[in-house]
Amino acid sequence: SSIYRFIPYAPPRVVFLQPTSDINRITTMHPAHTITSTGQNSGTNEDVVVTENAKAVCHRDLPAVNQDDRHKGTILLFYQYIEPEWTEAEHKQALKKVIEIGMKYNITGRGRVAPEGLNCTLTGKPEDVRSFCYSLRAWKEVFNETDFKLTDGVDFSKLFKSLSIRKATELVAYGLARGGSHLVISHF
């Protein structure tokens, strides 16, 4: 049996164990940190980073779906800042458009649409998730700059059950949109 351990540079949020035909693979919620145990193939228990999952997809085609993963799910993580920020009308239209595209491709998961951009963790069938990404690119040129992170081969029971895209005042909930107080260095 293989021994799994994480390389300490990336704390995982969720870990899925995925046995495949020739190796055992651990996939975190952040696909750039996929760890593969090579124990079954090489007789060792060394861990390696699967660099294919860490390649940026900005201004490039998304990776093709592995034949073994066609009948499983995909997790998509991404964020995209918008400059200049969306106006109130553009913000409202963006919320409507992201929900429309998600519904069209049976996407599930969670997302935030803020004047400063979009931040999502979504799930669905591999081809549907990729169609969602390409639809965002077709809608707004800025999404060609987005580094969509895809993790294929996820059991359907691990996918989100519904789609929730929320209008937000800030992309990441730091609580800074409500303002704060200025600190003088000598008081810090």
C-alpha positions as MATLAB code, in Angstrom:
seq = 'SSIYRFIPYAPPRVVFLQPTSDINRITTMHPAHTITSTGQNSGTNEDVVVTENAKAVCHRDLPAVNQDDRHKGTILLFYQYIEPEWTEAEHKQALKKVIEIGMKYNITGRGRVAPEGLNCTLTGKPEDVRSFCYSLRAWKEVFNETDFKLTDGVDFSKLFKSLSIRKATELVAYGLARGGSHLVISHF';
ca = [
       0.000    0.000    0.000;
       1.197    3.507   -0.803;
       1.937    6.127    1.810;
       0.397    9.556    1.208;
       1.842   12.748    2.579;
       1.527   16.369    1.630;
       4.398   18.557    0.558;
       4.062   21.366    3.145;
       3.824   24.341    0.767;
       0.043   24.220    0.258;
      -2.494   23.476    2.976;
      -5.433   21.646    1.349;
      -9.048   22.583    1.975;
     -10.543   19.297    0.744;
      -8.729   16.126   -0.265;
     -10.109   13.433   -2.569;
      -8.472   10.012   -2.890;
      -8.809    8.754   -6.430;
      -7.543    5.281   -7.296;
      -6.713    4.934  -10.983;
      -5.550    2.001  -13.047;
      -1.825    2.481  -12.447;
      -1.393    5.041   -9.660;
      -3.174    6.481   -6.650;
      -3.744   10.195   -6.855;
      -4.562   12.754   -4.175;
      -6.278   15.867   -5.479;
      -6.747   18.975   -3.360;
      -9.351   21.635   -4.070;
      -6.519   23.638   -5.661;
      -5.478   21.681   -8.765;
      -2.014   23.236   -8.849;
      -1.175   21.195   -5.773;
      -2.037   17.713   -7.019;
       0.206   15.109   -5.418;
       0.727   11.667   -6.918;
       2.204    8.744   -5.041;
       4.453    6.793   -7.367;
       4.736    3.847   -4.987;
       2.880    1.318   -7.136;
       4.863    2.054  -10.285;
       8.413    2.542   -9.066;
       8.592    0.530   -5.861;
       9.107    3.719   -3.837;
       6.809    5.908   -1.788;
       8.048    9.216   -3.193;
       5.524   11.981   -3.828;
       5.636   14.132   -6.938;
       3.741   17.235   -8.016;
       1.725   16.737  -11.204;
       2.890   19.798  -13.103;
       0.293   19.420  -15.889;
      -2.366   20.581  -13.417;
      -0.309   23.638  -12.483;
       0.026   25.100  -15.995;
      -1.668   28.441  -16.506;
      -4.474   28.519  -19.083;
      -4.564   32.297  -19.597;
      -5.005   33.028  -23.329;
      -4.808   29.260  -24.048;
      -7.196   26.414  -24.711;
      -8.310   24.561  -21.610;
      -6.801   21.087  -21.132;
      -8.627   18.219  -22.803;
     -10.579   15.810  -20.646;
      -8.763   12.551  -19.934;
     -10.755    9.609  -21.332;
     -10.878    8.016  -17.839;
     -12.495   11.169  -16.391;
     -15.282   11.664  -18.957;
     -17.870    9.972  -16.732;
     -16.906   11.792  -13.550;
     -17.182   15.370  -12.352;
     -14.951   18.436  -12.515;
     -14.222   21.145   -9.977;
     -13.451   24.630  -11.316;
     -11.790   27.378   -9.272;
     -11.143   30.860  -10.592;
     -11.223   34.548   -9.897;
     -10.951   37.498  -12.237;
     -10.507   41.118  -11.246;
     -12.113   43.737  -13.482;
     -10.453   47.116  -14.141;
     -12.025   49.559  -14.139;
     -14.618   48.126  -11.752;
     -18.078   47.363  -13.103;
     -20.634   50.118  -12.758;
     -23.826   49.277  -10.833;
     -25.577   48.415  -14.118;
     -22.637   46.261  -15.341;
     -22.465   44.555  -11.937;
     -26.154   43.646  -12.177;
     -25.725   42.432  -15.774;
     -22.663   40.331  -14.792;
     -24.626   38.615  -12.028;
     -27.444   37.813  -14.455;
     -25.035   36.593  -17.173;
     -23.006   34.286  -14.899;
     -26.223   32.676  -13.597;
     -27.529   32.329  -17.170;
     -24.345   30.610  -18.373;
     -24.251   28.376  -15.287;
     -27.843   27.250  -15.779;
     -27.262   26.614  -19.490;
     -24.480   24.130  -18.704;
     -25.951   22.588  -15.510;
     -23.172   24.061  -13.373;
     -23.378   23.873   -9.593;
     -21.340   25.567   -6.899;
     -20.766   28.939   -5.283;
     -19.733   32.286   -6.677;
     -19.442   35.967   -5.850;
     -19.972   38.756   -8.346;
     -18.622   42.070   -7.062;
     -17.953   45.377   -8.807;
     -14.276   44.379   -8.782;
     -14.819   41.001  -10.474;
     -15.828   37.372  -10.152;
     -14.723   34.596   -7.742;
     -16.142   31.058   -8.077;
     -15.814   27.442   -7.009;
     -18.022   25.475   -9.393;
     -18.670   21.853  -10.341;
     -20.248   19.880  -13.179;
     -19.550   17.423  -15.963;
     -16.094   17.989  -17.513;
     -17.357   19.187  -20.911;
     -20.031   21.403  -19.303;
     -17.489   23.091  -17.036;
     -15.218   23.801  -19.996;
     -18.193   25.161  -21.983;
     -18.947   27.476  -19.056;
     -15.366   28.815  -19.165;
     -15.428   29.318  -22.936;
     -18.804   31.093  -22.634;
     -17.316   33.531  -20.127;
     -14.473   34.187  -22.583;
     -16.975   34.753  -25.415;
     -19.002   37.142  -23.235;
     -16.141   39.341  -21.995;
     -12.602   39.524  -23.403;
     -11.123   39.906  -19.888;
     -11.916   36.235  -19.143;
      -9.219   35.231  -21.644;
      -6.838   36.404  -18.894;
      -8.451   34.085  -16.333;
      -6.426   31.163  -15.045;
      -9.211   28.584  -14.751;
      -8.123   25.764  -12.413;
      -9.758   22.440  -13.307;
      -9.732   19.209  -11.357;
     -11.240   16.312  -13.313;
     -12.086   12.808  -12.118;
     -14.134   13.836   -9.080;
     -16.885   11.487   -7.949;
     -20.333   12.974   -8.611;
     -21.213   12.609   -4.918;
     -18.516   15.224   -4.143;
     -19.994   17.893   -6.445;
     -22.162   20.784   -5.296;
     -25.908   20.112   -5.477;
     -27.046   23.572   -6.602;
     -25.808   26.854   -8.055;
     -25.523   29.929   -5.833;
     -24.091   33.062   -7.434;
     -24.358   36.054   -5.120;
     -24.101   39.759   -5.659;
     -21.343   40.990   -3.360;
     -19.736   44.301   -2.481;
     -16.239   42.796   -2.571;
     -14.701   39.826   -4.370;
     -13.192   38.275   -1.246;
     -15.047   38.850    2.018;
     -12.456   40.830    3.956;
     -15.015   43.302    5.304;
     -13.006   46.186    3.868;
     -15.780   47.522    1.644;
     -17.500   48.954    4.700;
     -14.445   51.094    5.396;
     -11.984   51.109    8.224;
      -9.986   53.490   10.286;
      -6.637   54.896    9.300;
      -3.778   53.834   11.563;
      -0.826   56.061   12.229;
       2.411   54.072   12.187;
       3.374   55.208   15.678;
       0.068   53.762   16.995;
       0.467   50.478   15.162;
];
